[in-house]
XYZ file of C-alpha atoms in Angstrom:
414
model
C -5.958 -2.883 -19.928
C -4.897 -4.200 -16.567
C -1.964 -2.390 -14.828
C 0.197 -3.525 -11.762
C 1.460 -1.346 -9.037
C 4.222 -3.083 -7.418
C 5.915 -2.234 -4.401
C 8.855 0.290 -4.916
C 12.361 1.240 -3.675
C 11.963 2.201 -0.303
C 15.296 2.578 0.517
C 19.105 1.566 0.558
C 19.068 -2.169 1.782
C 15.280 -2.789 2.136
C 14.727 -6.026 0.042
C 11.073 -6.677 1.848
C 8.364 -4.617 3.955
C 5.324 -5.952 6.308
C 2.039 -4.525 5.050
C 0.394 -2.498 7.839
C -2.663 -1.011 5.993
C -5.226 -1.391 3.038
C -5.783 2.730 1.823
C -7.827 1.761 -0.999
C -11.020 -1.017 -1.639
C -11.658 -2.961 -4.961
C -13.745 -0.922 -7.402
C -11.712 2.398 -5.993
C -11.160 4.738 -8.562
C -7.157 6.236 -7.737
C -4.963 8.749 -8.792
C -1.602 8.972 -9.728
C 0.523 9.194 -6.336
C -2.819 8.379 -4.282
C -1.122 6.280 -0.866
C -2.488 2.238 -1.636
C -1.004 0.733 1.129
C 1.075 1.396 4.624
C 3.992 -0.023 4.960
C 6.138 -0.986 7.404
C 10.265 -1.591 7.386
C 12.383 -3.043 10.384
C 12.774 1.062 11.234
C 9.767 3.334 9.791
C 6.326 3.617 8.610
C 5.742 4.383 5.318
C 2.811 4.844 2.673
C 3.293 3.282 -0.988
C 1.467 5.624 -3.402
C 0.543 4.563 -6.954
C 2.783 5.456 -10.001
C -0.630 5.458 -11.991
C -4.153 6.042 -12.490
C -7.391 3.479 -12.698
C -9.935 1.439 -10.719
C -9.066 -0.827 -8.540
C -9.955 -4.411 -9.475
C -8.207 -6.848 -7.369
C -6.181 -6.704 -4.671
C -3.122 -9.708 -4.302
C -1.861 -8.392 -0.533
C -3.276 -8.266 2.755
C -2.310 -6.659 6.340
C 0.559 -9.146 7.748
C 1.883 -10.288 4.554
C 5.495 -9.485 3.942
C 6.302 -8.323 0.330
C 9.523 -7.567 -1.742
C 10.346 -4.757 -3.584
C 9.417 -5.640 -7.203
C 6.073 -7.348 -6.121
C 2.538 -6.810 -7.460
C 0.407 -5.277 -4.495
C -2.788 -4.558 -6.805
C -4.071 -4.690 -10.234
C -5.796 -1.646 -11.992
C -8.465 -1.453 -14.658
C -8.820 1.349 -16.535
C -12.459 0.232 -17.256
C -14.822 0.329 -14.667
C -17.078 -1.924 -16.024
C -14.090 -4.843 -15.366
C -14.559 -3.634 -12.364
C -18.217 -5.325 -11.396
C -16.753 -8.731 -13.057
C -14.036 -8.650 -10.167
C -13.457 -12.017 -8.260
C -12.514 -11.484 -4.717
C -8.635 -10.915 -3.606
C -6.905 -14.154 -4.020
C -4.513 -15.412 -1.638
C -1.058 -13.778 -1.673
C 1.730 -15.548 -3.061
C 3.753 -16.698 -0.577
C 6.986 -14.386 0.180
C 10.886 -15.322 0.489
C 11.921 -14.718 4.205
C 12.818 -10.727 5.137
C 15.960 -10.323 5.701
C 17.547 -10.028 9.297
C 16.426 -6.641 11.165
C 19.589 -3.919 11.769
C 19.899 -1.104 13.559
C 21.608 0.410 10.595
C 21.943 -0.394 6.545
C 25.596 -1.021 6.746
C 25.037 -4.221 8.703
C 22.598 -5.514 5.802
C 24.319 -7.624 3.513
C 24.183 -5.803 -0.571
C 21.668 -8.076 -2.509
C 19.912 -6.658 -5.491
C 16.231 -7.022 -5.354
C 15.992 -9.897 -6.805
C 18.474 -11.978 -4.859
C 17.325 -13.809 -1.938
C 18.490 -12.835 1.141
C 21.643 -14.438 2.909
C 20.212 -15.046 6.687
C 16.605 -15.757 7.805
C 15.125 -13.875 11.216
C 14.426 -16.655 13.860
C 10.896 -17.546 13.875
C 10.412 -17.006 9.935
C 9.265 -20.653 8.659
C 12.323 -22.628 7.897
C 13.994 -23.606 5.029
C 15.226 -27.825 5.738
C 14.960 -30.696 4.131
C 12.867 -33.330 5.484
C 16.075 -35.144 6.683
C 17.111 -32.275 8.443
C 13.825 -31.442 9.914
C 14.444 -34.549 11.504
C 17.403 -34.456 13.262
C 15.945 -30.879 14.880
C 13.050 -33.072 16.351
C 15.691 -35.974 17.380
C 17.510 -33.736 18.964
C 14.317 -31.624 20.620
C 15.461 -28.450 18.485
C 12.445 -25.854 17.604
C 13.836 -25.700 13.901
C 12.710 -22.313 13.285
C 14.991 -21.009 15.851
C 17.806 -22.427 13.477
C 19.660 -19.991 11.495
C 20.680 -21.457 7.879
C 23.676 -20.568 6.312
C 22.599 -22.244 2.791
C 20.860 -20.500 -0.359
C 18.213 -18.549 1.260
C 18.953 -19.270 4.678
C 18.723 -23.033 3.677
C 19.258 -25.144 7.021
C 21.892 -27.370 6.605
C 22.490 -30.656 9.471
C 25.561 -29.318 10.356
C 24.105 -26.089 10.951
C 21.493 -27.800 13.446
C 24.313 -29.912 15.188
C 25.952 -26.295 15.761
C 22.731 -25.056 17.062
C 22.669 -27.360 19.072
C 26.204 -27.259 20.460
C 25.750 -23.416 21.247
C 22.783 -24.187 23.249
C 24.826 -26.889 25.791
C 27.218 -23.981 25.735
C 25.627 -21.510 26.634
C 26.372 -19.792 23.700
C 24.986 -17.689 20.570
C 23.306 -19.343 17.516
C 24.578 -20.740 14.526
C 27.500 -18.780 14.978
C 25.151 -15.469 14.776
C 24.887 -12.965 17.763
C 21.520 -13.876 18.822
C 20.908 -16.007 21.976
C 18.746 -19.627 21.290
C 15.317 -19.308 22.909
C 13.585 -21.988 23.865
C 10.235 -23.149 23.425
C 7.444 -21.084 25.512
C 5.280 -23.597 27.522
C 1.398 -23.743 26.552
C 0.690 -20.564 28.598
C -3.335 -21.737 27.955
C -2.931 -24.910 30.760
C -3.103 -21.601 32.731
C -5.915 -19.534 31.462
C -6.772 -17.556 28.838
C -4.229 -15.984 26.557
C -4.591 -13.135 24.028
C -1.968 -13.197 21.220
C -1.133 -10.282 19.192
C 1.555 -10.052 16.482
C 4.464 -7.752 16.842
C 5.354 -5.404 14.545
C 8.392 -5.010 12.062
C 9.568 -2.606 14.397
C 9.092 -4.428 17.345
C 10.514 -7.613 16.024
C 13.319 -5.469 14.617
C 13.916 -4.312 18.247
C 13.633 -7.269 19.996
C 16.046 -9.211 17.640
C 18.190 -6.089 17.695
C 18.680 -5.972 21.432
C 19.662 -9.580 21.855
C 22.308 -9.340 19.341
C 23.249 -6.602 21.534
C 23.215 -7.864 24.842
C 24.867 -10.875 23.803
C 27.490 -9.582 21.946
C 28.695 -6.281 23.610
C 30.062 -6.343 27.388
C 27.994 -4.029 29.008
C 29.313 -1.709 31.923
C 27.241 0.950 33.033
C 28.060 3.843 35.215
C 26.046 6.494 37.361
C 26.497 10.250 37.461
C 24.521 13.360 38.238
C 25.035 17.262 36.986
C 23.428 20.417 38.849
C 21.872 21.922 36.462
C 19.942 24.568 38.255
C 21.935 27.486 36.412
C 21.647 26.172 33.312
C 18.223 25.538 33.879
C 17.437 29.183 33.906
C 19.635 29.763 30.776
C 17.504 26.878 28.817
C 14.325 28.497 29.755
C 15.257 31.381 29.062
C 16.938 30.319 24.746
C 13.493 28.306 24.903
C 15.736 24.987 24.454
C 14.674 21.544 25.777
C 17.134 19.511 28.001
C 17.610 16.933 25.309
C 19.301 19.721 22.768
C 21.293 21.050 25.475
C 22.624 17.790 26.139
C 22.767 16.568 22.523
C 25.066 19.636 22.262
C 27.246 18.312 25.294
C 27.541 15.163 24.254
C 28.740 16.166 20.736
C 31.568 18.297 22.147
C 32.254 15.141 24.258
C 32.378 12.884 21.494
C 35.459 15.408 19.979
C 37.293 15.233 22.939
C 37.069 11.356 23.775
C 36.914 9.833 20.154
C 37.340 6.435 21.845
C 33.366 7.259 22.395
C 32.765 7.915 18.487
C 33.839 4.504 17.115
C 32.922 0.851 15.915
C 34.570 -2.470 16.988
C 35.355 -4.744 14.246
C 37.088 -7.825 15.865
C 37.808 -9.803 13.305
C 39.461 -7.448 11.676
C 41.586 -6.533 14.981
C 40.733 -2.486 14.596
C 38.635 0.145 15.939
C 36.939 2.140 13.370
C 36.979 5.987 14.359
C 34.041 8.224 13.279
C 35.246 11.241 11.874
C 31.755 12.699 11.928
C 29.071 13.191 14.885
C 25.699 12.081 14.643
C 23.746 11.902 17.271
C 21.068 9.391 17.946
C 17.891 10.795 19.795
C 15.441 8.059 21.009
C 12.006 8.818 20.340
C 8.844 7.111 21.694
C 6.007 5.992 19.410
C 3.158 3.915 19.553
C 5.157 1.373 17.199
C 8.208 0.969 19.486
C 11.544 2.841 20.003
C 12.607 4.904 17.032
C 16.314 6.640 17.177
C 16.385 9.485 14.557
C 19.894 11.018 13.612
C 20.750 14.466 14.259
C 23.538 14.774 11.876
C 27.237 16.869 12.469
C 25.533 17.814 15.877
C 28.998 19.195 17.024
C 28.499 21.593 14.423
C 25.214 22.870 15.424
C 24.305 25.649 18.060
C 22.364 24.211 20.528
C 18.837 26.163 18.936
C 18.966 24.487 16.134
C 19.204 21.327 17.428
C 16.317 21.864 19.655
C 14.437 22.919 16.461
C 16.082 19.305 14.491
C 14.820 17.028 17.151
C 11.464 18.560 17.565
C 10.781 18.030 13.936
C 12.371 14.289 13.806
C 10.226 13.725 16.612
C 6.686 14.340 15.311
C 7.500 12.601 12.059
C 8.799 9.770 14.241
C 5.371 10.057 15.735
C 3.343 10.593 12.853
C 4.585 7.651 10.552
C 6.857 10.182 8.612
C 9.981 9.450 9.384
C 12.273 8.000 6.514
C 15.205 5.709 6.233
C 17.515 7.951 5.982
C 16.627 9.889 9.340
C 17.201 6.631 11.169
C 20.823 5.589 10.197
C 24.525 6.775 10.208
C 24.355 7.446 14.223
C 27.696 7.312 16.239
C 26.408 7.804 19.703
C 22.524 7.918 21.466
C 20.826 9.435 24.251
C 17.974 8.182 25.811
C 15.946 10.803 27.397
C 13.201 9.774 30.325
C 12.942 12.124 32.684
C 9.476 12.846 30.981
C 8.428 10.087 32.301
C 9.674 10.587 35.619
C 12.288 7.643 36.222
C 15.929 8.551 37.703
C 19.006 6.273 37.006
C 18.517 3.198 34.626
C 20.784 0.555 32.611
C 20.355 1.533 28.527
C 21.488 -0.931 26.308
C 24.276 -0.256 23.606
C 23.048 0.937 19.953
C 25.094 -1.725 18.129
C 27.416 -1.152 16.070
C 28.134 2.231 18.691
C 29.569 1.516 21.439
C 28.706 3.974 23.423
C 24.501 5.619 24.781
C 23.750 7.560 27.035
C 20.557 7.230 29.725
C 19.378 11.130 31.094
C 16.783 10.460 34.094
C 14.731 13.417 35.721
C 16.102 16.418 37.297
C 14.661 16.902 40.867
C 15.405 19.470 43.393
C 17.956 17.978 46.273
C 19.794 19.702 49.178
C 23.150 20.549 48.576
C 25.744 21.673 50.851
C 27.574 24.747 49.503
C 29.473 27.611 51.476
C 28.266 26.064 54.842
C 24.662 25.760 54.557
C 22.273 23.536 52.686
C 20.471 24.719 49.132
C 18.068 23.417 46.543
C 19.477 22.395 43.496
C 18.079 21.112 40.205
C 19.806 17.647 40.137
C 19.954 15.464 36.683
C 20.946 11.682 36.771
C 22.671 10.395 34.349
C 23.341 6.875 32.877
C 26.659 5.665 30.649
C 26.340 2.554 29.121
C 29.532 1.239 27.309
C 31.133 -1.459 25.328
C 33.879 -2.781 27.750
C 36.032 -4.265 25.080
C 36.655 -0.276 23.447
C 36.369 1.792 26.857
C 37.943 0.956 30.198
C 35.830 2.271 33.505
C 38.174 5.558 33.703
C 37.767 6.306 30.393
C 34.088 6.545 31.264
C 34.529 8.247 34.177
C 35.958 11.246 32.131
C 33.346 11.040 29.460
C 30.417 11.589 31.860
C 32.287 13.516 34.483
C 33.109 16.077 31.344
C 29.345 15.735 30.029
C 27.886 16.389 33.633
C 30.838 19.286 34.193
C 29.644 21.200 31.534
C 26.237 21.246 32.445
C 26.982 22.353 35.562
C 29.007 25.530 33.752
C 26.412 27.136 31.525
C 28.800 29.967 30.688
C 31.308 26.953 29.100
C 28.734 25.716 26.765
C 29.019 27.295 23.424
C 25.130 27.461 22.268
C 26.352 29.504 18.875
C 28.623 26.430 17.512
């Protein structure tokens, strides 16, 4: 008897995945809860193990393809004999468009599985009617770089003449909060080209950063802290600077609440976080993942050190879930491993607040008449201008770099 294994829940809001890898061949003999497939959502890695036994006898997906939960990924026979009689993988059915990437599940629209998703991510092919497909080229429009607000993203005309009108002004598309790009030139009149697709979370990032360049007014501001005493007092707890600082942020975020919040200006209020979770940007050979150190303000400073060391090599690893990426209030963005000083980080929509930490270096300072060597950290704030004024930000950091400077202020024990 032939069995399906279709692709599961894989979390709150996740109607479709991109299939990064084949674990298993046709004729495979599998086990119950053996991986099949890799995954990949706008956020994490994942692998999709099977909820039952048997041979493997065809196999309907292939790396690229984007599925939806509910789908059939493989068939199983349960006779391996079926198995020699196999015809080879068929082409996958084609797939309704993944929904828009988001930095967090709340800004995903509820569907259930399976409803088609509201909004289609720009370069996805488009859904137009001939007439419509028509006007785009009349009017020189790349009509994949139309958002529909129809049935399925359905493109609508008047949805291409507002296209349109945002591009003469300068403004976002379709009414959405990402900027219209236009067509790239034949880069081959040139030379040779090499193209390589970009991953979910890649893509994810990309459209993620537009919508927030575009949409929040960025200000950002320069500070440093001496943190040659504290320094000693790290090395000494075995801490890493990012906990330390994790830990000083979070007691900041208390203290300047205006820090810990959401805009929502349509509704004309601020939304104020009663909870601080920390967003820790992690490195990985996929892209930028933030992991969530939850209630950091009610951590000591240890175990946070501990928390973000684990996060990070699942991050790494293709571990991390879901869940670990979302709910965060606030980031930090941590590169003085790779040896840069002050730079411009761009706002974690829906926060409105993130924090850039360069590289400590040792720097003359003048103290009691003479000139000393002192551990000095730079430090980037990047905020959302419509929520925080410039001397609201000049507390914040001035109070973040303050208590570095102050070791004995800093409450590692909670």
């Amino acid at each position: 008897m032939s069995l399906e294994i279709k692709l599961p829940e894989m979390g709150e809001n996740i109607e479709s995945v991109e299939i990064s890898g084949i674990l298993v061949a046709v004729g495979e003999t599998i086990a119950t809860d053996q991986p099949v497939v890799e995954v990949e959502t706008e956020k994490a890695s994942a692998e999709v193990p099977s909820d039952q036994a048997g041979v493997v006898s065809r196999i309907l997906v292939k790396v690229g393809d984007t599925v939806r939960v509910g789908q059939a990924l493989m068939i199983l026979d349960g006779e391996p004999a079926a198995v020699k009689e196999s015809k080879p993988d068929p082409a996958p059915e084609p797939t309704a468009p993944e929904p828009e990437p988001a930095p967090f599940s709340a800004q995903v629209a509820q569907v259930a599985p399976s409803s088609p998703d509201p909004v289609r991510p720009i370069g996805d092919p488009a859904p137009a009617a001939p007439s419509v497909r028509r006007l785009a080229r009349q009017l020189g429009l790349d009509i994949n770089t139309v958002q529909g607000s129809g049935h399925r993203g359905r493109i609508s005309i008047d949805d291409v003449k507002g296209h349109a009108k945002a591009l003469i002004r300068g403004g976002a598309v379709g009414g959405a909060a990402l900027p219209g790009a236009p067509a790239l030139p034949d880069f081959t009149g040139f030379g040779d080209v090499r193209k390589e697709r970009m991953s979910k979370i890649r893509h994810s990032t990309a459209v993620n950063m537009a919508r927030a360049w575009t949409t929040i007014p960025h200000v950002t501001q320069h500070d440093r802290a001496d943190i040659t005493d504290i320094e000693k007092l790290r090395k000494g707890y075995g801490l890493t600077v990012t906990a330390i600082i994790t830990k000083v942020a979070a007691t900041a975020l208390r203290k300047f609440p205006h820090f810990n919040a959401s805009i929502d200006v349509a509704g004309r209020e601020v939304i104020y976080k009663e909870y601080v979770h920390i967003g820790v940007a992690v490195d990985t050979d996929r892209g930028l993942l933030v992991p969530v150190v939850r209630d950091a303000d009610r951590k000591a400073a240890a175990e946070i050190s501990k928390e973000i060391g684990d996060l990070a090599a699942r991050a790494r690893d293709r571990k991390i879930t879901t869940e670990d990426l979302e709910g965060g209030s606030f980031t930090i963005s941590n590169l003085g491993g790779l040896g840069t000083t002050y730079f411009s980080p761009i706002v974690n929509w829906p926060e409105v607040a993130i924090l850039g930490v360069g590289r400590g270096e040792l720097q003359p300072k003048y103290i009691n008449g003479t000139f000393v060597p002192r551990n000095i950290l730079p430090l980037s704030l990047s905020y959302d201008h419509r929520q925080i004024d410039g001397a609201d930000a000049a507390r914040f950091l001035r109070f973040i770099a303050e208590a570095l400077e102050q070791p004995l202020l800093l409450a590692l024990d909670r």
